[in-house]
Structure formats: structure tokens, C-alpha cells
Short mmCIF file of C-alpha atoms in Angstrom, two decimals:
data_model
loop_
_atom_site.label_atom_id
_atom_site.label_comp_id
_atom_site.label_asym_id
_atom_site.label_seq_id
_atom_site.Cartn_x
_atom_site.Cartn_y
_atom_site.Cartn_z
CA MET A 864 -71.80 211.45 86.86
CA ASN A 865 -74.83 209.97 85.56
CA ALA A 866 -73.57 206.16 84.15
CA VAL A 867 -74.99 206.36 80.63
CA THR A 868 -72.99 210.19 80.61
CA ALA A 869 -69.39 208.56 81.69
CA THR A 870 -70.17 206.00 78.72
CA LEU A 871 -71.09 208.06 76.06
CA THR A 872 -70.25 206.89 72.37
CA PRO A 873 -68.86 209.39 70.15
CA ALA A 874 -71.81 209.38 68.25
CA LEU A 875 -73.80 210.04 71.90
CA GLN A 876 -71.41 212.31 72.33
CA ARG A 877 -71.88 214.21 69.08
CA TYR A 878 -75.46 214.32 69.88
CA ALA A 879 -75.03 215.96 73.37
CA GLU A 880 -72.84 218.53 72.08
CA LEU A 881 -75.30 219.72 69.52
CA ASP A 882 -78.16 219.31 72.24
CA GLN A 883 -76.49 222.08 74.27
CA ARG A 884 -76.08 224.20 71.47
CA LEU A 885 -79.21 223.87 70.71
CA LEU A 886 -80.67 225.01 73.88
CA ALA A 887 -77.79 227.85 73.92
CA ALA A 888 -79.52 229.04 70.83
CA VAL A 889 -83.50 228.96 71.65
CA LYS A 890 -83.15 230.52 74.97
CA GLY A 891 -84.01 233.76 73.80
CA ILE A 892 -86.97 232.22 71.42
CA ARG A 893 -89.82 233.11 74.20
CA ILE A 894 -93.43 232.38 72.33
CA LEU A 895 -95.73 233.33 74.50
CA PRO A 896 -93.87 236.08 76.62
CA THR A 897 -93.39 237.68 73.36
CA VAL A 898 -96.94 238.26 72.13
CA ALA A 899 -98.49 238.83 75.90
CA TRP A 900 -100.57 242.14 76.23
CA PRO A 901 -99.38 244.01 79.24
CA ALA A 902 -101.93 243.69 82.38
CA THR A 903 -102.76 247.37 82.41
CA LEU A 904 -104.44 247.32 78.94
CA GLU A 905 -106.30 243.72 79.46
CA ASN A 906 -108.00 245.64 82.64
CA ARG A 907 -108.69 248.90 80.73
CA LEU A 908 -110.21 247.23 77.46
CA ILE A 909 -111.83 244.47 79.94
CA ALA A 910 -113.69 247.48 81.16
CA ALA A 911 -114.64 249.14 78.34
CA PHE A 912 -116.02 245.93 76.55
CA THR A 913 -118.12 245.31 78.96
CA LYS A 914 -119.63 248.55 78.62
CA GLY A 915 -120.26 248.14 75.57
CA ASP A 916 -117.39 249.90 74.31
CA PHE A 917 -116.07 247.57 71.16
CA SER A 918 -113.48 249.53 69.70
CA LEU A 919 -110.62 247.72 68.58
CA PRO A 920 -107.37 247.72 70.83
CA VAL A 921 -103.99 248.90 69.86
CA VAL A 922 -101.26 246.56 70.79
CA ASP A 923 -97.75 247.02 70.20
CA TYR A 924 -95.21 244.34 70.15
CA PRO A 925 -91.57 244.87 70.79
CA ARG A 926 -89.96 242.80 67.56
CA PRO A 927 -87.43 240.74 68.78
CA ASP A 928 -84.10 240.48 66.50
CA LEU A 929 -83.41 236.43 65.99
CA SER A 930 -80.94 236.59 62.75
CA GLU A 931 -78.42 235.18 65.34
CA ALA A 932 -80.80 231.94 66.87
CA ARG A 933 -82.07 231.20 63.57
CA ALA A 934 -78.85 231.19 61.95
CA GLU A 935 -77.01 228.96 64.65
CA LEU A 936 -80.48 226.28 64.36
CA ALA A 937 -80.23 226.34 60.71
CA LYS A 938 -76.38 224.79 61.02
CA ILE A 939 -77.49 222.07 63.95
CA GLU A 940 -80.04 220.93 61.47
CA ARG A 941 -77.64 220.50 58.60
CA GLU A 942 -74.92 218.92 61.12
CA ALA A 943 -77.43 216.89 62.93
CA GLY A 944 -78.59 214.98 59.89
CA HIS A 945 -80.96 212.12 59.43
CA ASP A 946 -78.73 208.74 59.88
CA ASP A 947 -79.94 208.28 62.94
CA SER A 948 -83.27 208.75 65.21
CA MET A 949 -81.61 210.84 67.66
CA GLY A 950 -79.97 213.19 64.55
CA GLU A 951 -83.70 213.20 63.31
CA TYR A 952 -85.06 214.36 66.64
CA LEU A 953 -82.34 216.96 67.05
CA CYS A 954 -83.04 218.22 63.52
CA ARG A 955 -86.69 218.24 63.49
CA THR A 956 -86.47 220.45 66.82
CA ALA A 957 -84.20 222.41 65.67
CA GLU A 958 -86.29 223.38 62.52
CA SER A 959 -89.14 223.93 64.61
CA TRP A 960 -87.57 226.74 66.77
CA ARG A 961 -86.50 228.33 63.39
CA ILE A 962 -89.82 228.98 62.36
CA ALA A 963 -90.40 230.01 65.99
CA ALA A 964 -87.95 232.56 65.78
CA GLU A 965 -89.04 233.72 62.02
CA MET A 966 -93.04 233.90 63.67
CA LEU A 967 -91.70 235.98 66.67
CA GLU A 968 -89.79 238.32 64.26
CA ALA A 969 -92.90 238.82 62.60
CA VAL A 970 -95.02 240.12 65.24
CA GLY A 971 -97.57 242.20 65.63
CA THR A 972 -97.95 241.84 61.44
CA ALA A 973 -100.04 239.30 59.07
CA GLY A 974 -96.59 237.47 58.49
CA PHE A 975 -97.03 235.95 62.04
CA THR A 976 -99.81 233.56 61.00
CA ALA A 977 -98.19 231.74 58.17
CA PRO A 978 -95.10 230.14 60.59
CA SER A 979 -97.78 229.78 63.46
CA ILE A 980 -100.25 227.62 60.72
CA VAL A 981 -96.82 225.69 60.22
CA LEU A 982 -96.37 224.85 63.75
CA TYR A 983 -99.46 224.22 65.08
CA GLY A 984 -102.16 223.32 62.40
CA ARG A 985 -105.10 225.00 60.94
CA PRO A 986 -108.49 224.42 61.76
CA GLY A 987 -109.35 222.02 58.79
CA ASP A 988 -106.77 219.95 58.83
CA PRO A 989 -107.69 216.22 59.27
CA ILE A 990 -107.34 214.60 62.07
CA PRO A 991 -104.62 211.86 61.79
CA GLY A 992 -106.33 208.51 60.60
CA SER A 993 -109.86 210.05 60.25
CA ASP A 994 -111.44 211.55 57.12
CA ARG A 995 -112.63 214.14 59.61
CA SER A 996 -110.95 217.41 60.06
CA ASN A 997 -110.42 218.95 63.23
CA LEU A 998 -112.58 221.99 62.66
CA ASP A 999 -115.21 219.13 62.37
CA ALA A 1000 -114.38 217.81 65.77
CA ALA A 1001 -114.79 221.31 67.21
CA ARG A 1002 -118.37 221.47 65.86
CA TYR A 1003 -119.41 218.33 67.06
CA PHE A 1004 -118.39 219.09 70.72
CA VAL A 1005 -119.76 222.44 70.47
CA GLU A 1006 -123.40 221.07 69.61
CA LEU A 1007 -123.30 218.03 71.98
CA SER A 1008 -122.60 220.53 74.79
CA ASP A 1009 -125.13 222.87 73.74
CA GLU A 1010 -127.59 219.53 73.55
CA LEU A 1011 -127.15 218.50 76.89
CA GLY A 1012 -127.67 221.64 78.57
CA SER A 1013 -124.01 222.63 79.34
CA ASP A 1014 -123.50 225.96 81.19
CA LEU A 1015 -120.46 227.87 80.83
CA LEU A 1016 -120.82 229.68 84.16
CA GLY A 1017 -121.45 226.96 86.03
CA ASP A 1018 -118.28 226.36 87.29
CA ASP A 1019 -117.59 230.02 88.07
CA ASP A 1020 -120.79 230.33 89.75
CA SER A 1021 -118.68 227.33 92.42
CA ALA A 1022 -115.35 229.20 91.96
CA SER A 1023 -114.91 229.92 95.87
CA MET A 1024 -111.29 229.60 96.35
CA GLN A 1025 -109.39 232.30 96.49
CA ALA A 1026 -105.40 232.21 94.62
CA ASP A 1027 -103.58 232.14 97.35
CA VAL A 1028 -105.58 229.06 99.11
CA LEU A 1029 -105.40 227.24 96.30
CA ARG A 1030 -101.61 227.80 96.44
CA ALA A 1031 -100.71 226.41 99.25
CA ASP A 1032 -103.36 223.77 98.91
CA LEU A 1033 -101.39 222.76 95.60
CA ALA A 1034 -98.18 223.23 97.23
CA ALA A 1035 -98.72 220.75 99.81
CA THR A 1036 -99.63 217.93 97.61
CA LEU A 1037 -97.05 218.47 94.87
CA ASP A 1038 -94.70 218.54 97.91
CA GLN A 1039 -95.95 214.97 99.06
CA PHE A 1040 -96.17 213.55 95.43
CA PHE A 1041 -92.34 215.21 94.40
CA GLY A 1042 -90.87 216.03 97.60
CA ASP A 1043 -90.60 218.96 99.37
CA GLY A 1044 -89.57 222.25 97.44
CA VAL A 1045 -89.52 220.64 93.81
CA ILE A 1046 -92.31 222.92 92.73
CA HIS A 1047 -93.00 225.95 93.74
CA VAL A 1048 -96.53 227.48 93.53
CA GLU A 1049 -96.68 231.22 93.09
CA VAL A 1050 -99.39 234.01 92.56
CA ASP A 1051 -98.89 236.06 89.88
CA ASP A 1052 -101.54 239.02 89.18
CA GLU A 1053 -99.60 239.58 85.59
CA LEU A 1054 -100.69 236.20 84.42
CA THR A 1055 -103.18 236.25 81.54
CA ALA A 1056 -103.85 232.67 81.73
CA LYS A 1057 -105.48 231.13 84.82
CA ALA A 1058 -102.50 228.81 85.32
CA ALA A 1059 -99.35 228.41 83.58
CA ALA A 1060 -96.42 225.52 84.49
CA GLY A 1061 -93.08 224.83 84.21
CA ALA A 1062 -90.32 222.32 85.90
CA THR A 1063 -90.80 223.55 88.87
CA ARG A 1064 -92.83 226.36 89.38
CA ILE A 1065 -96.42 226.72 88.54
CA ARG A 1066 -98.28 229.95 88.33
CA LEU A 1067 -101.47 231.05 89.79
CA ARG A 1068 -103.52 233.83 88.13
CA GLY A 1069 -103.93 236.82 91.08
CA GLY A 1070 -107.34 238.18 91.66
CA THR A 1071 -108.75 235.06 90.40
CA ARG A 1072 -111.41 232.29 92.32
CA PHE A 1073 -110.60 228.58 91.37
CA SER A 1074 -113.42 225.88 92.05
CA GLU A 1075 -112.68 222.23 93.34
CA TYR A 1076 -112.53 221.31 89.68
CA ASP A 1077 -109.80 224.06 88.65
CA ARG A 1078 -107.91 222.14 91.69
CA HIS A 1079 -108.11 219.06 89.87
CA GLN A 1080 -107.83 220.11 86.30
CA LEU A 1081 -104.40 222.21 87.65
CA LEU A 1082 -103.08 219.33 88.66
CA ALA A 1083 -103.79 216.72 86.29
CA HIS A 1084 -102.89 219.11 83.34
CA GLU A 1085 -100.40 221.57 84.76
CA ALA A 1086 -98.54 219.30 87.34
CA TYR A 1087 -98.70 215.76 86.36
CA VAL A 1088 -98.10 216.07 82.95
CA HIS A 1089 -96.66 220.16 81.88
CA SER A 1090 -94.05 220.19 85.00
CA LEU A 1091 -93.33 216.32 85.61
CA THR A 1092 -92.26 215.55 81.89
CA ALA A 1093 -90.04 218.22 82.28
CA LEU A 1094 -88.74 217.44 85.32
CA ASN A 1095 -88.22 213.67 84.17
CA GLY A 1096 -86.36 215.46 80.85
CA ARG A 1097 -83.77 217.36 83.13
CA ALA A 1098 -82.67 214.14 84.16
CA GLN A 1099 -81.91 212.94 80.86
CA PRO A 1100 -78.12 212.18 80.32
CA VAL A 1101 -77.82 212.91 76.46
CA LEU A 1102 -80.89 215.38 75.39
CA ALA A 1103 -81.43 217.55 77.87
CA SER A 1104 -83.57 219.52 75.38
CA LEU A 1105 -86.01 216.80 76.41
CA ALA A 1106 -86.79 219.44 79.43
CA ARG A 1107 -87.94 222.31 77.15
CA THR A 1108 -91.35 222.21 74.97
CA SER A 1109 -90.60 222.63 71.58
CA PRO A 1110 -92.79 224.36 69.09
CA ARG A 1111 -93.10 220.81 66.93
CA VAL A 1112 -93.98 219.13 70.50
CA THR A 1113 -96.95 221.67 71.89
CA ALA A 1114 -99.82 219.68 70.26
CA THR A 1115 -98.58 216.05 71.85
CA GLN A 1116 -97.73 218.03 75.35
CA GLU A 1117 -101.19 219.95 75.20
CA GLY A 1118 -103.16 216.61 73.93
CA LEU A 1119 -101.56 214.49 76.72
CA ALA A 1120 -102.52 217.11 79.20
CA VAL A 1121 -105.68 217.06 78.49
CA PHE A 1122 -105.89 213.31 78.02
CA ALA A 1123 -104.66 213.02 81.58
CA GLU A 1124 -107.79 215.35 82.56
CA LEU A 1125 -109.89 212.73 80.92
CA MET A 1126 -108.24 210.07 82.79
CA SER A 1127 -108.43 211.52 85.88
CA GLY A 1128 -112.39 212.58 85.54
CA ALA A 1129 -110.96 216.24 85.67
CA ILE A 1130 -112.93 217.10 82.15
CA ASP A 1131 -116.08 217.62 81.46
CA ILE A 1132 -117.97 218.46 78.48
CA ALA A 1133 -118.13 222.53 79.31
CA ARG A 1134 -114.04 222.18 79.31
CA LEU A 1135 -114.68 220.96 76.04
CA LYS A 1136 -116.82 223.08 74.35
CA ARG A 1137 -114.34 226.12 75.37
CA ILE A 1138 -111.66 224.26 73.49
CA SER A 1139 -113.52 223.69 70.87
CA LEU A 1140 -114.81 227.04 70.90
CA ARG A 1141 -111.41 228.32 70.54
CA ILE A 1142 -110.47 226.36 67.27
CA LEU A 1143 -113.78 227.37 66.03
CA ALA A 1144 -112.57 231.36 66.44
CA ILE A 1145 -109.31 230.50 65.09
CA ASP A 1146 -111.04 229.72 61.81
CA MET A 1147 -112.90 233.19 62.29
CA ALA A 1148 -110.39 235.20 62.15
CA LEU A 1149 -108.66 233.35 59.55
CA ASN A 1150 -111.35 234.08 57.69
CA GLY A 1151 -111.84 237.76 57.78
CA ALA A 1152 -113.54 237.74 61.81
CA ASP A 1153 -111.99 240.92 63.30
CA PHE A 1154 -111.15 241.14 67.00
CA VAL A 1155 -114.45 242.44 67.98
CA GLU A 1156 -116.27 239.71 66.09
CA VAL A 1157 -114.76 236.96 67.87
CA TYR A 1158 -115.14 238.85 71.11
CA LYS A 1159 -119.01 238.98 70.61
CA TYR A 1160 -119.29 235.05 69.02
CA PHE A 1161 -117.50 234.45 72.68
CA SER A 1162 -120.00 236.19 74.84
CA GLU A 1163 -123.05 234.61 72.44
CA CYS A 1164 -122.11 231.27 73.54
CA GLY A 1165 -121.83 231.82 76.93
CA GLN A 1166 -119.09 233.16 78.12
CA ASN A 1167 -118.67 236.28 80.72
CA PRO A 1168 -117.05 239.39 79.29
CA PHE A 1169 -113.67 238.50 81.15
CA ASP A 1170 -114.02 234.73 79.88
CA SER A 1171 -115.01 236.00 76.11
CA PHE A 1172 -112.18 238.80 76.28
CA HIS A 1173 -109.64 236.34 77.13
CA SER A 1174 -110.57 234.04 74.80
CA ALA A 1175 -110.18 236.20 72.15
CA GLN A 1176 -107.10 237.25 72.68
CA ARG A 1177 -105.26 234.00 72.86
CA VAL A 1178 -106.69 233.79 69.14
CA PHE A 1179 -105.41 237.08 68.48
CA ARG A 1180 -101.71 237.40 70.26
CA GLY A 1181 -99.21 238.39 68.16
CA VAL A 1182 -101.36 239.02 64.78
CA PRO A 1183 -103.36 242.20 63.49
CA LEU A 1184 -106.34 242.65 64.83
CA GLY A 1185 -108.45 243.33 61.94
CA GLY A 1186 -109.47 239.89 60.99
CA GLY A 1187 -107.32 237.53 58.12
CA SER A 1188 -105.03 236.69 61.16
CA ALA A 1189 -104.37 234.91 63.73
CA PHE A 1190 -102.07 232.58 66.18
CA ALA A 1191 -103.29 229.05 65.95
CA LYS A 1192 -101.33 227.51 68.84
CA ASP A 1193 -104.82 226.83 70.48
CA ASN A 1194 -105.57 224.65 67.48
CA VAL A 1195 -103.80 221.90 68.77
CA TYR A 1196 -105.88 221.11 71.92
CA LEU A 1197 -108.88 219.32 70.37
CA SER A 1198 -106.36 217.36 67.84
CA GLY A 1199 -103.76 216.76 70.09
CA LEU A 1200 -106.33 215.20 72.63
CA LEU A 1201 -107.44 212.77 69.23
CA THR A 1202 -104.34 211.79 68.42
CA VAL A 1203 -103.21 210.85 72.09
CA HIS A 1204 -106.17 208.95 72.85
CA THR A 1205 -105.59 206.88 69.10
CA PHE A 1206 -102.03 206.52 70.61
CA PHE A 1207 -102.52 205.06 74.07
CA ARG A 1208 -105.45 202.79 72.37
CA TRP A 1209 -103.04 201.85 69.78
CA ALA A 1210 -100.08 200.96 72.33
CA LEU A 1211 -102.73 199.03 74.26
CA LYS A 1212 -103.39 196.87 71.24
CA GLN A 1213 -100.20 196.36 70.99
CA ARG A 1214 -99.49 195.25 74.55
CA ARG A 1215 -96.92 198.07 74.81
CA MET A 1216 -97.56 199.78 78.19
CA ASP A 1217 -93.40 200.49 77.64
CA MET A 1218 -94.02 203.05 75.31
CA LEU A 1219 -96.79 204.77 77.13
CA ARG A 1220 -94.37 205.04 80.03
CA HIS A 1221 -91.66 206.25 77.73
CA LEU A 1222 -94.25 209.37 76.52
CA PHE A 1223 -93.47 210.77 80.10
CA ALA A 1224 -89.50 210.82 80.05
CA GLY A 1225 -89.53 214.36 78.49
CA LYS A 1226 -90.98 216.80 76.01
CA LEU A 1227 -91.80 213.93 73.52
CA ALA A 1228 -93.54 214.10 70.33
CA LEU A 1229 -95.77 210.69 69.83
CA HIS A 1230 -93.29 210.34 66.86
CA ASP A 1231 -90.18 210.64 68.97
CA VAL A 1232 -91.58 207.66 71.45
CA LEU A 1233 -91.48 205.31 67.90
CA SER A 1234 -88.33 206.76 66.64
CA LEU A 1235 -86.79 206.75 69.59
CA GLN A 1236 -87.25 203.52 71.23
CA PRO A 1237 -83.70 201.58 70.36
CA HIS A 1238 -82.21 205.00 72.57
CA PHE A 1239 -84.80 204.18 75.14
CA GLU A 1240 -83.29 200.26 74.88
CA SER A 1241 -79.55 201.18 75.26
CA GLY A 1242 -80.20 203.46 78.49
CA ALA A 1243 -79.21 206.63 76.31
CA ILE A 1244 -82.62 208.15 77.25
CA VAL A 1245 -83.84 206.66 80.62
CA PRO A 1246 -87.31 206.76 81.86
CA PRO A 1247 -89.62 208.63 83.67
CA ARG A 1248 -88.88 208.75 87.54
CA TRP A 1249 -92.51 210.05 87.68
CA LEU A 1250 -95.60 208.72 86.59
CA PRO A 1251 -98.63 210.86 86.68
CA PRO A 1252 -101.23 208.82 89.46
CA TRP A 1253 -103.38 207.40 86.79
CA MET A 1254 -100.73 206.00 84.80
CA GLN A 1255 -99.49 204.29 88.15
CA HIS A 1256 -102.80 202.21 87.91
CA VAL A 1257 -102.12 200.06 84.61
CA HIS A 1258 -105.13 198.07 85.41
CA GLY A 1259 -106.92 200.73 85.38
CA LEU A 1260 -106.51 202.57 82.14
CA ALA A 1261 -106.25 199.51 80.30
CA GLY A 1262 -109.54 198.80 81.72
CA LYS A 1263 -110.76 202.62 80.39
CA LEU A 1264 -108.95 202.03 76.92
CA ALA A 1265 -110.15 198.62 76.36
CA PHE A 1266 -113.54 199.31 76.61
CA SER A 1267 -113.46 202.30 74.04
CA LEU A 1268 -111.91 200.59 72.02
CA PHE A 1269 -114.42 198.21 72.42
CA VAL A 1270 -117.40 200.84 71.88
CA ASN A 1271 -116.08 202.39 68.86
CA ARG A 1272 -116.84 199.24 66.67
CA ILE A 1273 -120.11 200.04 67.68
CA HIS A 1274 -122.03 201.58 64.85
CA MET A 1275 -124.55 203.84 66.28
CA GLY A 1276 -127.01 204.36 63.54
CA ARG A 1277 -127.63 200.41 63.74
CA VAL A 1278 -128.18 200.61 67.69
CA GLN A 1279 -130.35 203.48 66.79
CA ALA A 1280 -132.51 201.66 64.38
CA GLU A 1281 -132.68 198.83 66.95
CA SER A 1282 -133.63 200.70 69.84
CA LEU A 1283 -136.62 202.14 68.07
CA SER A 1284 -137.37 198.47 66.99
CA LEU A 1285 -137.40 197.49 70.60
CA SER A 1286 -139.82 200.05 71.44
CA LEU A 1287 -142.43 199.61 69.02
#
């Protein structure tokens, strides 16, 4: 038994019990599996689209009844209250799961869109601390990528590693980092995404070839963030829910994972373009574009038929395909990256590297790292057992962030003017 568990105060014991009730309530709320398309349907549609048969797909979703879960989550919200930051955490988390349940009960209808926007935001939302929107950022990275001549097909050309080969390679690497058998790597022929990660399992899409770049990205993004934070969350003595990604922490989790790619050198401008195109596509769909129009948009931007289909599918999972609706989850990748990057810079400026380490103690939102600080100090929330390799080299991380802090003060227009005057 953990020493903290054995000496819980009555208040912490109450929060621990509420947390267990929360975990039990959300067991049946499975967002991505509920909106997934059958692999057989995908394969048939991709073949048709490749041949130029652009009829709108017909997708049927089993609609879950989550009324009992919603009622229990509403009770947890009321009982958790806001008297303490741990109660606030439970209240916010229960609320986000309740909204997710409402969203899933509307799967396949236009009513799915509004709760998904509540959870994941809208492309036009402003980026915290900036006068620019997520949509502005997406357009910037797409334009920059095009100016630099980025070729989205370049990575595909170098993809020569079969899924089974990558599985064996990743398994050996992760055994060395986490310990033998802590994380299992599997090949899944039914997986829509190229890869997916849980606490103890990483799945790779079968029948897919991977590049060395894919390997680095999977380690940085899936293993050393998603799996790592889940494993650290499992060690928490009071808040076991920190091992599970609640809807409200998705932006921080995905932003942190993409930030990890950036810090590890496992991201390039083409990857940022792909992320940005999805945000632009969500905006298109919300403004009336249907599935075929969004597919053609991705194709015109350089993606092959397979990737164009899956990119469009990500936008339309769980919603009608005729336009005006969208699943907003992919909105969080870029806004999350920018917000996490800002948080890291702020923590460095405040000399609070402890807060950056705390971010990996479980599935936390940035707000939680700040508000739950007293519980980190008391030991009710324990520090992370594992940190990503790039977080273990504090001086290197500080160097990168310090450089970005200074560079951000340089006015680009002035630099351009001075460069022109020097050339004359």
C-alpha cells in the first residue's frame, strides 16, 4: 500500500471515492470506437474514390444509451464542488465526460456537432494570449509549407518498414525504457489511424509501411507522452482518473504530444501542414462543405487518395456527411501545441521546471498543473516516475526555450527592412 494512501485525510478519502465513482461511470463512454467506421466499408469506399466514384458514403452508427452515466456524472459534479482544487478537478472532469456522453447519444445526427465544439473548440476560436485564431495559425503553416515547397508525398516515398518490423523495433526500445513487457506493441488490421496508444498497448495499422521518421514520431508522440502519462497516472494514490484521457484534457495531451515531437526533432513542416489542413477542413465542413468536397480539398493539397479519404473521415466521424456538421477533435492539435509551447516558455521564465515535470504525472490539463500545485507539494499527487528523454535533459530543453523567448522579441518587419538596407 502506498504511504499516502494509508494516511489519507477524510477530505482526500472523499475525493478518492468520488474519483472511483467517476471511473466506473465513464467506463462505457468510448468516443473514438463509437464513431469509427468499419474497415470493410473504408476499403470499399477508398477503392471507389480512387476510381473517381464520388458518391456520399452511408454510415450507420449504433447509438448508445448513456443516461445512467450522465445522471451519475451530474451527481459527482454536484458532490465534488469547488471548495478545493481537487474537487474542482473532479467537477470539471465529470462535466466533460457528461458532455461527451450527450455527444455520443447524438451520433449520426447534426446534434453531435455542438457538444464536440464545446469539448474541442471551433477553428475560429482565439489562441490564448494571442489576437490570432486557431484558423489563422492553420493558414499560416499551410502557406509557409507551400512556400518552402513541402511535398506531402515525400514521407510516403521513403516508407519502407513493414508494420511487423516496426512492431519488433518499438517493442525492444520500449522494453529498454519502461521495463520488459510494460508496454506491448501490436499490429491491428482494423485500426483507422496509423497508430494509437494506451497505457500498456500501442497499436500499429496493419498493411501499412512506415518510415524512420514515423518511428521517431511514434516514440515521441505515442509512447513518451500518451503511454507515459497514462502509466504515471496509474501510480496516483488519490486520483486514479489521471490515467485516463478525459475530454477536457485532450487539447493539452495532444498539444504536449506534438510539442514532444518538436523537442525531439521528430516533426517537420509537412506534419504541421497535415495538422493545419484538418483544422481548415473542419471549418469548411461547418460552413457547409460535404464529405466529397473535403476529400477533394485534401487531394488538391497533395495528399494521396488513401490519406485524403482518412483525413476527410476524421472530420466527419459521427456526423452527417452532407455538410454543416463536423467532429471538432482535430481542432485541438495546433491550438494545444501553441498553448503548451507558451506554458513551457512561461514556466522557464518563472524558473518553475517542477511544473513542467508535473505535467507528466498523469493526464492533466495545463490548468490542473497550476491549481493542483498544493496537492503536489503535500504528496497527495505524486511526481512522475517516467519522463520523456528530452525532459530528462533540462539544460538542453532550457536552451531551446530560452532561444525562442528571445527570438519572439525580434520584430520581423524591422529585420526585413534592415536586411534590405544592408543589401543596397
